[in-house]
Amino acid sequence: MARGQQAGQELTEVLNELWRLDSNRLRPGTDYTISLQGRAGYVAQGSNYARDRASAPLFAYVNEDKLKSIETYAHFINLLDNYEMSTGVSETVTSEELQENRLFIDAIVETDVMKCAHKYLVRKRQSPSDITQFKKQLYDIWFRLYHRERGGGEDSCGFEHVFVGETKFGQEIMGLHNWVQFYLQEKHGHVDYKGYKARDNKDTPDEDDHVLNLQFSWKGLVKPVGGSFIGVSPEFEVALFTIIFLMSTEKMTSVVVKVDEYMLELVVYRHGRSIGTSFPKLLSSNNRDL
């Protein structure tokens, strides 16, 4: 699949349906508040210095009680605790952790978002209609451990890379595209938000935007630009990226699609039968003239 191909009507429709069905999406200004502050500058890949254009955290407030009262977020937050940060350190997966992976999948397949994705994938002959088999497919895509480093142990999985974040040789940040993890890491003092990324001054985001391009450092390493959905549920991201992943067998799939008011490029890298990484890039938004 060519890079950045336009999504067809059918794909656009199903992704927008997922958006509409995401009843666990949090409401900006009510369930959480972000503070965008300044526009981040250019950082060369591999450099660990970034001028801080944001003295305060990105998340000014998150209603954690609400988060923990929603089943899929509660399981999701348990999972975030289970992973070692360094790639190359073999993951020791305890039976309790395997159980938590399964509980998370059990919880998300119950949601309308995931039911919609499943129905679409069955229709496209990409997923088994049997729910037990579908859960196994999701498990392989997101939780099967694989070697990210040559010669290392089984040290990584799609879930860890996308949602938790990892470091490579202690030199660059990989992954960490999830807002809940970003918020928790920021709260613990590990993440320092440096400012939003935008092409020019006309491209200024709003604090109720659900997709942002961010610059930040994590445990001393700089991520020059990272795309992230903000406020969306974990099941929404899993559903969306599973669909993109299953669309092609290429090493990298990238689709340009308008979801709600956001023109996005959705990028997925494949690692065998599993997700290597996946993230959104915000190209433009309705409420601003780009």
PDB file of C-alpha atoms in Angstrom:
ATOM      1  CA  MET A   1       0.000   0.000   0.000  1.00  0.00           C
ATOM      2  CA  ALA A   2       1.424   3.366  -0.987  1.00  0.00           C
ATOM      3  CA  ARG A   3       2.262   5.855   1.692  1.00  0.00           C
ATOM      4  CA  GLY A   4      -0.516   8.253   2.617  1.00  0.00           C
ATOM      5  CA  GLN A   5      -3.120   6.829   0.271  1.00  0.00           C
ATOM      6  CA  GLN A   6      -6.573   8.376   0.603  1.00  0.00           C
ATOM      7  CA  ALA A   7      -8.997   6.236   2.531  1.00  0.00           C
ATOM      8  CA  GLY A   8     -11.924   4.987   0.474  1.00  0.00           C
ATOM      9  CA  GLN A   9     -15.500   5.828   1.392  1.00  0.00           C
ATOM     10  CA  GLU A  10     -16.125   2.538   3.186  1.00  0.00           C
ATOM     11  CA  LEU A  11     -13.079   2.895   5.423  1.00  0.00           C
ATOM     12  CA  THR A  12     -13.867   6.558   6.099  1.00  0.00           C
ATOM     13  CA  GLU A  13     -17.387   5.570   7.114  1.00  0.00           C
ATOM     14  CA  VAL A  14     -16.345   2.831   9.511  1.00  0.00           C
ATOM     15  CA  LEU A  15     -13.680   4.974  11.209  1.00  0.00           C
ATOM     16  CA  ASN A  16     -16.204   7.777  11.694  1.00  0.00           C
ATOM     17  CA  GLU A  17     -18.680   5.259  13.037  1.00  0.00           C
ATOM     18  CA  LEU A  18     -16.065   4.194  15.625  1.00  0.00           C
ATOM     19  CA  TRP A  19     -15.661   7.854  16.559  1.00  0.00           C
ATOM     20  CA  ARG A  20     -19.420   8.297  17.012  1.00  0.00           C
ATOM     21  CA  LEU A  21     -19.712   5.103  19.053  1.00  0.00           C
ATOM     22  CA  ASP A  22     -16.880   6.008  21.427  1.00  0.00           C
ATOM     23  CA  SER A  23     -19.083   6.670  24.463  1.00  0.00           C
ATOM     24  CA  ASN A  24     -16.086   6.328  26.801  1.00  0.00           C
ATOM     25  CA  ARG A  25     -14.310   9.268  25.205  1.00  0.00           C
ATOM     26  CA  LEU A  26     -13.721  11.906  27.873  1.00  0.00           C
ATOM     27  CA  ARG A  27     -15.023  15.424  27.489  1.00  0.00           C
ATOM     28  CA  PRO A  28     -12.457  18.238  27.265  1.00  0.00           C
ATOM     29  CA  GLY A  29     -12.992  20.990  29.816  1.00  0.00           C
ATOM     30  CA  THR A  30     -15.154  18.667  31.930  1.00  0.00           C
ATOM     31  CA  ASP A  31     -13.394  15.340  32.444  1.00  0.00           C
ATOM     32  CA  TYR A  32      -9.954  16.748  31.735  1.00  0.00           C
ATOM     33  CA  THR A  33      -8.280  20.055  30.898  1.00  0.00           C
ATOM     34  CA  ILE A  34      -5.157  20.553  28.837  1.00  0.00           C
ATOM     35  CA  SER A  35      -2.871  23.550  28.648  1.00  0.00           C
ATOM     36  CA  LEU A  36      -1.207  23.873  25.227  1.00  0.00           C
ATOM     37  CA  GLN A  37       1.075  26.855  25.984  1.00  0.00           C
ATOM     38  CA  GLY A  38       3.792  27.536  23.382  1.00  0.00           C
ATOM     39  CA  ARG A  39       4.619  26.185  19.961  1.00  0.00           C
ATOM     40  CA  ALA A  40       7.614  23.814  20.086  1.00  0.00           C
ATOM     41  CA  GLY A  41      10.703  24.459  18.007  1.00  0.00           C
ATOM     42  CA  TYR A  42      12.779  22.255  15.722  1.00  0.00           C
ATOM     43  CA  VAL A  43      14.768  19.426  17.295  1.00  0.00           C
ATOM     44  CA  ALA A  44      17.126  17.325  15.194  1.00  0.00           C
ATOM     45  CA  GLN A  45      16.500  13.575  15.384  1.00  0.00           C
ATOM     46  CA  GLY A  46      18.824  12.124  18.014  1.00  0.00           C
ATOM     47  CA  SER A  47      19.376  15.439  19.804  1.00  0.00           C
ATOM     48  CA  ASN A  48      18.298  15.510  23.415  1.00  0.00           C
ATOM     49  CA  TYR A  49      17.995  19.224  23.804  1.00  0.00           C
ATOM     50  CA  ALA A  50      14.680  20.949  23.224  1.00  0.00           C
ATOM     51  CA  ARG A  51      13.786  24.488  24.258  1.00  0.00           C
ATOM     52  CA  ASP A  52      10.889  24.256  26.665  1.00  0.00           C
ATOM     53  CA  ARG A  53       7.990  26.342  25.331  1.00  0.00           C
ATOM     54  CA  ALA A  54       5.647  25.062  28.013  1.00  0.00           C
ATOM     55  CA  SER A  55       6.532  25.632  31.645  1.00  0.00           C
ATOM     56  CA  ALA A  56       3.420  23.862  32.941  1.00  0.00           C
ATOM     57  CA  PRO A  57       2.269  20.285  32.232  1.00  0.00           C
ATOM     58  CA  LEU A  58       0.057  19.491  29.237  1.00  0.00           C
ATOM     59  CA  PHE A  59      -2.625  18.019  31.503  1.00  0.00           C
ATOM     60  CA  ALA A  60      -3.868  20.588  33.985  1.00  0.00           C
ATOM     61  CA  TYR A  61      -6.595  18.253  35.245  1.00  0.00           C
ATOM     62  CA  VAL A  62      -7.822  14.699  34.673  1.00  0.00           C
ATOM     63  CA  ASN A  63     -10.744  13.162  36.542  1.00  0.00           C
ATOM     64  CA  GLU A  64      -8.958   9.981  37.625  1.00  0.00           C
ATOM     65  CA  ASP A  65     -11.970   8.675  39.547  1.00  0.00           C
ATOM     66  CA  LYS A  66     -13.944   8.766  36.328  1.00  0.00           C
ATOM     67  CA  LEU A  67     -11.122   7.038  34.440  1.00  0.00           C
ATOM     68  CA  LYS A  68     -10.885   4.254  36.980  1.00  0.00           C
ATOM     69  CA  SER A  69     -14.647   3.797  37.068  1.00  0.00           C
ATOM     70  CA  ILE A  70     -14.736   2.899  33.349  1.00  0.00           C
ATOM     71  CA  GLU A  71     -13.849  -0.760  32.958  1.00  0.00           C
ATOM     72  CA  THR A  72     -11.722  -0.534  29.822  1.00  0.00           C
ATOM     73  CA  TYR A  73      -9.610   2.334  31.249  1.00  0.00           C
ATOM     74  CA  ALA A  74      -9.232   0.519  34.588  1.00  0.00           C
ATOM     75  CA  HIS A  75      -7.800  -2.586  32.857  1.00  0.00           C
ATOM     76  CA  PHE A  76      -5.739  -0.390  30.552  1.00  0.00           C
ATOM     77  CA  ILE A  77      -4.113   1.435  33.494  1.00  0.00           C
ATOM     78  CA  ASN A  78      -3.261  -1.950  35.102  1.00  0.00           C
ATOM     79  CA  LEU A  79      -1.510  -2.956  31.899  1.00  0.00           C
ATOM     80  CA  LEU A  80       0.572   0.212  31.765  1.00  0.00           C
ATOM     81  CA  ASP A  81       2.212  -0.848  35.034  1.00  0.00           C
ATOM     82  CA  ASN A  82       3.287  -4.215  33.660  1.00  0.00           C
ATOM     83  CA  TYR A  83       5.969  -3.289  31.182  1.00  0.00           C
ATOM     84  CA  GLU A  84       9.722  -2.688  31.515  1.00  0.00           C
ATOM     85  CA  MET A  85      10.761   0.505  29.828  1.00  0.00           C
ATOM     86  CA  SER A  86      13.974  -0.578  28.162  1.00  0.00           C
ATOM     87  CA  THR A  87      13.850  -2.512  24.879  1.00  0.00           C
ATOM     88  CA  GLY A  88      16.340  -5.347  25.010  1.00  0.00           C
ATOM     89  CA  VAL A  89      15.391  -6.209  28.600  1.00  0.00           C
ATOM     90  CA  SER A  90      13.504  -9.466  28.178  1.00  0.00           C
ATOM     91  CA  GLU A  91       9.941  -9.140  29.398  1.00  0.00           C
ATOM     92  CA  THR A  92       9.150 -11.579  32.145  1.00  0.00           C
ATOM     93  CA  VAL A  93       5.473 -12.169  31.656  1.00  0.00           C
ATOM     94  CA  THR A  94       3.840 -13.511  34.783  1.00  0.00           C
ATOM     95  CA  SER A  95       0.626 -15.527  34.593  1.00  0.00           C
ATOM     96  CA  GLU A  96      -1.062 -12.628  36.372  1.00  0.00           C
ATOM     97  CA  GLU A  97       0.034 -10.262  33.603  1.00  0.00           C
ATOM     98  CA  LEU A  98      -1.170 -12.653  30.902  1.00  0.00           C
ATOM     99  CA  GLN A  99      -4.473 -12.673  32.711  1.00  0.00           C
ATOM    100  CA  GLU A 100      -4.549  -8.850  32.715  1.00  0.00           C
ATOM    101  CA  ASN A 101      -3.873  -8.777  28.957  1.00  0.00           C
ATOM    102  CA  ARG A 102      -6.863 -11.083  28.506  1.00  0.00           C
ATOM    103  CA  LEU A 103      -9.100  -9.100  30.851  1.00  0.00           C
ATOM    104  CA  PHE A 104      -8.361  -5.976  28.832  1.00  0.00           C
ATOM    105  CA  ILE A 105      -9.295  -7.724  25.571  1.00  0.00           C
ATOM    106  CA  ASP A 106     -12.415  -9.212  27.204  1.00  0.00           C
ATOM    107  CA  ALA A 107     -13.475  -5.733  28.313  1.00  0.00           C
ATOM    108  CA  ILE A 108     -12.883  -3.972  24.993  1.00  0.00           C
ATOM    109  CA  VAL A 109     -14.710  -6.535  22.844  1.00  0.00           C
ATOM    110  CA  GLU A 110     -17.836  -5.811  24.903  1.00  0.00           C
ATOM    111  CA  THR A 111     -17.874  -2.165  23.761  1.00  0.00           C
ATOM    112  CA  ASP A 112     -19.908  -0.852  20.815  1.00  0.00           C
ATOM    113  CA  VAL A 113     -16.705   0.511  19.278  1.00  0.00           C
ATOM    114  CA  MET A 114     -15.060  -2.901  19.150  1.00  0.00           C
ATOM    115  CA  LYS A 115     -18.277  -4.648  18.052  1.00  0.00           C
ATOM    116  CA  CYS A 116     -18.481  -2.253  15.112  1.00  0.00           C
ATOM    117  CA  ALA A 117     -14.821  -2.896  14.186  1.00  0.00           C
ATOM    118  CA  HIS A 118     -15.326  -6.653  14.462  1.00  0.00           C
ATOM    119  CA  LYS A 119     -18.403  -6.606  12.226  1.00  0.00           C
ATOM    120  CA  TYR A 120     -16.517  -4.581   9.597  1.00  0.00           C
ATOM    121  CA  LEU A 121     -13.465  -6.885   9.719  1.00  0.00           C
ATOM    122  CA  VAL A 122     -15.619  -9.999   9.388  1.00  0.00           C
ATOM    123  CA  ARG A 123     -17.351  -8.452   6.388  1.00  0.00           C
ATOM    124  CA  LYS A 124     -13.961  -7.688   4.847  1.00  0.00           C
ATOM    125  CA  ARG A 125     -12.884 -11.300   5.580  1.00  0.00           C
ATOM    126  CA  GLN A 126     -10.028 -10.066   7.766  1.00  0.00           C
ATOM    127  CA  SER A 127     -11.263 -11.442  11.081  1.00  0.00           C
ATOM    128  CA  PRO A 128     -13.023 -14.615  12.254  1.00  0.00           C
ATOM    129  CA  SER A 129     -16.663 -14.118  13.210  1.00  0.00           C
ATOM    130  CA  ASP A 130     -16.225 -16.359  16.269  1.00  0.00           C
ATOM    131  CA  ILE A 131     -15.604 -14.043  19.220  1.00  0.00           C
ATOM    132  CA  THR A 132     -13.065 -16.368  20.914  1.00  0.00           C
ATOM    133  CA  GLN A 133     -11.045 -16.549  17.694  1.00  0.00           C
ATOM    134  CA  PHE A 134     -11.324 -12.777  17.256  1.00  0.00           C
ATOM    135  CA  LYS A 135      -9.944 -12.246  20.771  1.00  0.00           C
ATOM    136  CA  LYS A 136      -7.049 -14.545  19.934  1.00  0.00           C
ATOM    137  CA  GLN A 137      -6.376 -12.508  16.785  1.00  0.00           C
ATOM    138  CA  LEU A 138      -6.379  -9.276  18.817  1.00  0.00           C
ATOM    139  CA  TYR A 139      -4.048 -10.894  21.338  1.00  0.00           C
ATOM    140  CA  ASP A 140      -1.558 -11.841  18.611  1.00  0.00           C
ATOM    141  CA  ILE A 141      -1.677  -8.399  17.045  1.00  0.00           C
ATOM    142  CA  TRP A 142      -1.227  -6.455  20.284  1.00  0.00           C
ATOM    143  CA  PHE A 143       0.315  -8.694  22.948  1.00  0.00           C
ATOM    144  CA  ARG A 144       2.483 -11.332  21.296  1.00  0.00           C
ATOM    145  CA  LEU A 145       6.063 -10.670  22.374  1.00  0.00           C
ATOM    146  CA  TYR A 146       8.710 -10.314  19.678  1.00  0.00           C
ATOM    147  CA  HIS A 147      12.360  -9.323  19.373  1.00  0.00           C
ATOM    148  CA  ARG A 148      12.639  -5.660  18.555  1.00  0.00           C
ATOM    149  CA  GLU A 149      16.415  -5.713  19.074  1.00  0.00           C
ATOM    150  CA  ARG A 150      18.550  -8.160  17.072  1.00  0.00           C
ATOM    151  CA  GLY A 151      20.002 -10.842  19.273  1.00  0.00           C
ATOM    152  CA  GLY A 152      17.977  -9.745  22.258  1.00  0.00           C
ATOM    153  CA  GLY A 153      15.238 -11.624  24.041  1.00  0.00           C
ATOM    154  CA  GLU A 154      11.542 -11.300  23.339  1.00  0.00           C
ATOM    155  CA  ASP A 155      11.391  -7.784  24.559  1.00  0.00           C
ATOM    156  CA  SER A 156       8.515  -5.964  22.964  1.00  0.00           C
ATOM    157  CA  CYS A 157       4.936  -6.120  21.814  1.00  0.00           C
ATOM    158  CA  GLY A 158       2.634  -3.770  19.917  1.00  0.00           C
ATOM    159  CA  PHE A 159       0.700  -2.739  22.991  1.00  0.00           C
ATOM    160  CA  GLU A 160       3.852  -1.830  24.855  1.00  0.00           C
ATOM    161  CA  HIS A 161       5.308   0.160  22.019  1.00  0.00           C
ATOM    162  CA  VAL A 162       2.200   2.133  21.136  1.00  0.00           C
ATOM    163  CA  PHE A 163       0.614   2.690  24.523  1.00  0.00           C
ATOM    164  CA  VAL A 164       3.448   2.427  27.039  1.00  0.00           C
ATOM    165  CA  GLY A 165       6.517   3.658  25.164  1.00  0.00           C
ATOM    166  CA  GLU A 166      10.041   2.235  25.113  1.00  0.00           C
ATOM    167  CA  THR A 167      13.567   3.515  24.758  1.00  0.00           C
ATOM    168  CA  LYS A 168      16.026   2.249  22.186  1.00  0.00           C
ATOM    169  CA  PHE A 169      19.603   1.823  23.474  1.00  0.00           C
ATOM    170  CA  GLY A 170      18.708   4.503  26.010  1.00  0.00           C
ATOM    171  CA  GLN A 171      18.978   7.025  23.165  1.00  0.00           C
ATOM    172  CA  GLU A 172      15.613   7.633  21.612  1.00  0.00           C
ATOM    173  CA  ILE A 173      11.990   7.342  22.592  1.00  0.00           C
ATOM    174  CA  MET A 174       9.899   4.934  20.644  1.00  0.00           C
ATOM    175  CA  GLY A 175       6.150   4.858  20.884  1.00  0.00           C
ATOM    176  CA  LEU A 176       4.365   6.488  23.808  1.00  0.00           C
ATOM    177  CA  HIS A 177       1.465   7.705  21.712  1.00  0.00           C
ATOM    178  CA  ASN A 178      -1.222   7.327  24.352  1.00  0.00           C
ATOM    179  CA  TRP A 179      -2.691  10.232  26.308  1.00  0.00           C
ATOM    180  CA  VAL A 180      -3.443   8.280  29.515  1.00  0.00           C
ATOM    181  CA  GLN A 181       0.148   7.067  29.741  1.00  0.00           C
ATOM    182  CA  PHE A 182       1.369  10.579  28.890  1.00  0.00           C
ATOM    183  CA  TYR A 183      -0.739  12.014  31.719  1.00  0.00           C
ATOM    184  CA  LEU A 184       0.418   9.375  34.248  1.00  0.00           C
ATOM    185  CA  GLN A 185       4.080   9.777  33.263  1.00  0.00           C
ATOM    186  CA  GLU A 186       3.733  13.555  33.481  1.00  0.00           C
ATOM    187  CA  LYS A 187       2.138  13.251  36.919  1.00  0.00           C
ATOM    188  CA  HIS A 188       5.070  11.125  38.107  1.00  0.00           C
ATOM    189  CA  GLY A 189       7.555  13.685  36.790  1.00  0.00           C
ATOM    190  CA  HIS A 190       8.946  11.465  34.005  1.00  0.00           C
ATOM    191  CA  VAL A 191       7.451  13.358  31.057  1.00  0.00           C
ATOM    192  CA  ASP A 192       8.131  17.020  30.384  1.00  0.00           C
ATOM    193  CA  TYR A 193       5.822  18.562  27.786  1.00  0.00           C
ATOM    194  CA  LYS A 194       7.766  21.053  25.608  1.00  0.00           C
ATOM    195  CA  GLY A 195       4.960  22.505  23.483  1.00  0.00           C
ATOM    196  CA  TYR A 196       2.676  21.613  20.573  1.00  0.00           C
ATOM    197  CA  LYS A 197       3.995  21.090  17.062  1.00  0.00           C
ATOM    198  CA  ALA A 198       2.454  23.162  14.283  1.00  0.00           C
ATOM    199  CA  ARG A 199       3.627  24.218  10.852  1.00  0.00           C
ATOM    200  CA  ASP A 200       2.934  27.904  11.352  1.00  0.00           C
ATOM    201  CA  ASN A 201       0.970  30.333  13.477  1.00  0.00           C
ATOM    202  CA  LYS A 202      -2.291  29.699  11.597  1.00  0.00           C
ATOM    203  CA  ASP A 203      -2.083  26.066  12.628  1.00  0.00           C
ATOM    204  CA  THR A 204      -2.620  26.670  16.362  1.00  0.00           C
ATOM    205  CA  PRO A 205      -4.560  23.857  18.027  1.00  0.00           C
ATOM    206  CA  ASP A 206      -7.440  24.288  20.482  1.00  0.00           C
ATOM    207  CA  GLU A 207      -7.625  22.900  23.989  1.00  0.00           C
ATOM    208  CA  ASP A 208     -10.667  20.816  23.073  1.00  0.00           C
ATOM    209  CA  ASP A 209      -8.929  19.153  20.103  1.00  0.00           C
ATOM    210  CA  HIS A 210      -8.889  15.359  20.309  1.00  0.00           C
ATOM    211  CA  VAL A 211      -5.723  14.941  18.212  1.00  0.00           C
ATOM    212  CA  LEU A 212      -2.448  16.773  18.797  1.00  0.00           C
ATOM    213  CA  ASN A 213       1.148  16.711  17.607  1.00  0.00           C
ATOM    214  CA  LEU A 214       3.357  17.125  20.682  1.00  0.00           C
ATOM    215  CA  GLN A 215       7.001  17.598  21.591  1.00  0.00           C
ATOM    216  CA  PHE A 216       8.151  16.223  24.926  1.00  0.00           C
ATOM    217  CA  SER A 217      10.973  14.579  26.820  1.00  0.00           C
ATOM    218  CA  TRP A 218      10.635  11.317  28.701  1.00  0.00           C
ATOM    219  CA  LYS A 219      13.197  10.357  31.340  1.00  0.00           C
ATOM    220  CA  GLY A 220      15.637  12.788  29.735  1.00  0.00           C
ATOM    221  CA  LEU A 221      15.155  11.713  26.099  1.00  0.00           C
ATOM    222  CA  VAL A 222      13.455  14.034  23.603  1.00  0.00           C
ATOM    223  CA  LYS A 223      10.647  13.070  21.227  1.00  0.00           C
ATOM    224  CA  PRO A 224      10.793  15.830  18.551  1.00  0.00           C
ATOM    225  CA  VAL A 225       7.203  15.204  17.461  1.00  0.00           C
ATOM    226  CA  GLY A 226       4.659  12.622  18.525  1.00  0.00           C
ATOM    227  CA  GLY A 227       1.076  12.374  17.334  1.00  0.00           C
ATOM    228  CA  SER A 228      -1.520  11.459  19.894  1.00  0.00           C
ATOM    229  CA  PHE A 229      -5.274  11.167  20.285  1.00  0.00           C
ATOM    230  CA  ILE A 230      -6.419  13.026  23.398  1.00  0.00           C
ATOM    231  CA  GLY A 231      -9.350  11.898  25.541  1.00  0.00           C
ATOM    232  CA  VAL A 232     -10.325   8.931  23.355  1.00  0.00           C
ATOM    233  CA  SER A 233     -10.910   5.515  24.919  1.00  0.00           C
ATOM    234  CA  PRO A 234      -8.363   2.686  24.692  1.00  0.00           C
ATOM    235  CA  GLU A 235     -10.897   0.583  22.745  1.00  0.00           C
ATOM    236  CA  PHE A 236     -11.185   3.326  20.115  1.00  0.00           C
ATOM    237  CA  GLU A 237      -7.436   3.284  19.439  1.00  0.00           C
ATOM    238  CA  VAL A 238      -7.242  -0.513  19.419  1.00  0.00           C
ATOM    239  CA  ALA A 239     -10.222  -0.740  17.026  1.00  0.00           C
ATOM    240  CA  LEU A 240      -8.936   1.966  14.680  1.00  0.00           C
ATOM    241  CA  PHE A 241      -5.364   0.681  14.440  1.00  0.00           C
ATOM    242  CA  THR A 242      -6.426  -2.975  14.186  1.00  0.00           C
ATOM    243  CA  ILE A 243      -8.480  -2.076  11.113  1.00  0.00           C
ATOM    244  CA  ILE A 244      -5.566  -0.201   9.492  1.00  0.00           C
ATOM    245  CA  PHE A 245      -3.157  -3.020  10.396  1.00  0.00           C
ATOM    246  CA  LEU A 246      -5.361  -5.665   8.775  1.00  0.00           C
ATOM    247  CA  MET A 247      -5.843  -3.613   5.588  1.00  0.00           C
ATOM    248  CA  SER A 248      -2.493  -4.598   4.153  1.00  0.00           C
ATOM    249  CA  THR A 249       0.487  -6.905   4.586  1.00  0.00           C
ATOM    250  CA  GLU A 250       3.007  -4.158   3.847  1.00  0.00           C
ATOM    251  CA  LYS A 251       5.708  -3.325   6.383  1.00  0.00           C
ATOM    252  CA  MET A 252       4.179   0.135   6.662  1.00  0.00           C
ATOM    253  CA  THR A 253       0.614   1.206   5.984  1.00  0.00           C
ATOM    254  CA  SER A 254      -0.438   4.807   5.969  1.00  0.00           C
ATOM    255  CA  VAL A 255      -3.887   6.177   5.254  1.00  0.00           C
ATOM    256  CA  VAL A 256      -5.131   9.747   5.012  1.00  0.00           C
ATOM    257  CA  VAL A 257      -8.666  10.025   6.355  1.00  0.00           C
ATOM    258  CA  LYS A 258     -10.996  12.622   7.787  1.00  0.00           C
ATOM    259  CA  VAL A 259     -12.321  11.508  11.180  1.00  0.00           C
ATOM    260  CA  ASP A 260     -14.814  13.924  12.720  1.00  0.00           C
ATOM    261  CA  GLU A 261     -13.224  17.331  12.053  1.00  0.00           C
ATOM    262  CA  TYR A 262      -9.642  16.061  11.863  1.00  0.00           C
ATOM    263  CA  MET A 263      -7.727  15.297   8.704  1.00  0.00           C
ATOM    264  CA  LEU A 264      -5.373  12.550   9.853  1.00  0.00           C
ATOM    265  CA  GLU A 265      -2.631  10.374   8.542  1.00  0.00           C
ATOM    266  CA  LEU A 266      -2.904   7.032  10.340  1.00  0.00           C
ATOM    267  CA  VAL A 267       0.381   5.140  10.299  1.00  0.00           C
ATOM    268  CA  VAL A 268       0.911   1.479  11.197  1.00  0.00           C
ATOM    269  CA  TYR A 269       4.163  -0.496  11.088  1.00  0.00           C
ATOM    270  CA  ARG A 270       3.945  -4.262  11.019  1.00  0.00           C
ATOM    271  CA  HIS A 271       6.254  -6.640  12.880  1.00  0.00           C
ATOM    272  CA  GLY A 272       5.344 -10.023  11.399  1.00  0.00           C
ATOM    273  CA  ARG A 273       1.793 -10.785  12.532  1.00  0.00           C
ATOM    274  CA  SER A 274       1.917  -8.080  15.160  1.00  0.00           C
ATOM    275  CA  ILE A 275       1.819  -4.301  15.326  1.00  0.00           C
ATOM    276  CA  GLY A 276       5.252  -2.705  15.476  1.00  0.00           C
ATOM    277  CA  THR A 277       3.913   0.771  16.055  1.00  0.00           C
ATOM    278  CA  SER A 278       0.902   2.893  15.169  1.00  0.00           C
ATOM    279  CA  PHE A 279       0.072   6.563  15.580  1.00  0.00           C
ATOM    280  CA  PRO A 280      -2.003   9.409  14.180  1.00  0.00           C
ATOM    281  CA  LYS A 281      -0.485  12.500  12.561  1.00  0.00           C
ATOM    282  CA  LEU A 282      -2.730  15.534  12.559  1.00  0.00           C
ATOM    283  CA  LEU A 283      -2.642  17.126   9.103  1.00  0.00           C
ATOM    284  CA  SER A 284      -5.351  19.721   9.639  1.00  0.00           C
ATOM    285  CA  SER A 285      -8.552  20.456  11.499  1.00  0.00           C
ATOM    286  CA  ASN A 286     -11.873  21.968  10.395  1.00  0.00           C
ATOM    287  CA  ASN A 287     -11.847  24.816  12.798  1.00  0.00           C
ATOM    288  CA  ARG A 288      -8.677  26.280  11.386  1.00  0.00           C
ATOM    289  CA  ASP A 289      -7.653  27.286   7.971  1.00  0.00           C
ATOM    290  CA  LEU A 290      -4.471  25.452   7.054  1.00  0.00           C
TER     291      LEU A 290
END
